[in-house]
XYZ file of C-alpha atoms in Angstrom:
116
model
C 149.756 110.577 -45.872
C 149.400 110.720 -49.730
C 153.058 111.261 -50.172
C 153.974 108.170 -48.206
C 151.416 106.002 -50.239
C 152.843 107.411 -53.413
C 156.369 106.305 -52.403
C 155.004 102.827 -51.613
C 153.303 102.671 -54.927
C 156.396 103.931 -56.854
C 158.810 101.548 -55.044
C 156.555 98.602 -55.614
C 155.718 99.000 -59.206
C 156.704 96.112 -61.515
C 160.444 96.246 -62.645
C 158.992 96.495 -66.348
C 157.443 99.757 -65.532
C 160.629 101.462 -64.260
C 162.507 103.252 -67.243
C 165.522 101.576 -68.661
C 168.163 103.604 -70.378
C 172.055 103.774 -70.270
C 171.866 107.273 -68.849
C 169.479 106.232 -66.128
C 171.800 103.458 -64.943
C 175.010 105.416 -65.593
C 173.831 108.228 -63.159
C 172.290 105.870 -60.761
C 169.115 107.894 -61.078
C 167.183 105.505 -58.967
C 169.302 106.330 -55.981
C 169.038 110.032 -56.487
C 165.148 109.501 -56.808
C 165.259 107.462 -53.587
C 167.312 110.327 -51.801
C 164.850 113.023 -52.816
C 161.747 110.924 -52.136
C 162.758 110.146 -48.583
C 164.260 113.536 -47.826
C 161.192 115.114 -48.942
C 159.134 112.893 -46.577
C 161.141 114.084 -43.651
C 160.759 117.705 -44.759
C 156.868 117.268 -45.166
C 156.556 115.390 -41.766
C 158.738 118.089 -39.979
C 156.724 120.830 -41.434
C 153.494 119.272 -40.360
C 154.902 118.584 -36.813
C 156.255 122.203 -36.646
C 152.853 123.701 -37.865
C 151.065 121.481 -35.218
C 153.346 122.064 -32.182
C 154.917 125.385 -32.997
C 158.517 123.982 -32.586
C 160.376 120.894 -33.316
C 163.410 119.580 -31.434
C 166.556 118.148 -32.919
C 165.694 114.778 -31.282
C 162.175 114.926 -32.936
C 163.946 115.634 -36.332
C 166.306 112.623 -35.744
C 163.529 110.346 -34.870
C 161.587 111.464 -38.052
C 164.681 110.550 -40.072
C 164.997 107.264 -38.295
C 161.308 106.316 -38.945
C 161.394 107.423 -42.573
C 164.706 105.395 -43.039
C 162.958 102.303 -41.408
C 159.988 102.799 -43.905
C 162.591 102.676 -46.720
C 163.955 99.426 -45.222
C 160.541 97.974 -44.981
C 159.850 98.771 -48.582
C 162.866 96.914 -49.687
C 161.688 93.908 -47.855
C 158.333 94.319 -49.596
C 160.181 94.457 -52.909
C 162.089 91.302 -52.059
C 159.169 89.113 -50.665
C 155.966 90.620 -52.170
C 156.598 92.112 -55.720
C 157.513 90.531 -58.916
C 160.876 91.074 -60.412
C 162.092 93.518 -57.657
C 164.757 92.872 -55.206
C 166.193 94.095 -51.893
C 169.142 96.687 -52.614
C 171.195 97.841 -49.783
C 172.169 100.940 -51.685
C 168.492 101.939 -51.945
C 168.332 101.708 -48.127
C 171.480 103.848 -47.921
C 170.017 106.523 -50.268
C 166.731 106.515 -48.326
C 168.680 106.905 -45.104
C 170.961 109.613 -46.540
C 167.912 111.542 -47.983
C 166.074 111.282 -44.651
C 169.045 112.656 -42.699
C 169.621 115.392 -45.111
C 165.855 116.298 -44.868
C 166.131 116.668 -41.195
C 169.362 118.569 -41.500
C 167.874 121.013 -43.987
C 164.722 121.634 -41.981
C 166.773 122.012 -38.717
C 169.126 124.588 -40.394
C 166.827 126.465 -42.675
C 163.113 125.374 -42.296
C 162.638 126.585 -38.829
C 164.082 130.032 -39.609
C 161.701 130.607 -42.477
C 158.624 129.500 -40.496
C 159.126 131.956 -37.642
């Protein structure tokens, strides 16, 4: 739960608090950060689910990825309507969804094998 709140906090910080540099913008670091934050969220949720239930299905992993992606979409709307100097970015939504799907894929392929 703390991780999810941390993501909300980071994604709704004022734009002036976000680092600005040529390299940051050139490498699209914000998209990379979104990818890893939301991929990590799926990994953490999948790990918790697996530890609680002893197994996790592919459908459950996909549902986690979908819910986390929708959370990212919701944050973009929060940025647009409720934060100062922040805006809705479809590329952030795409990075969130790509990270969430990769998190589910990684857990499905690797995570379950290491937890047995």
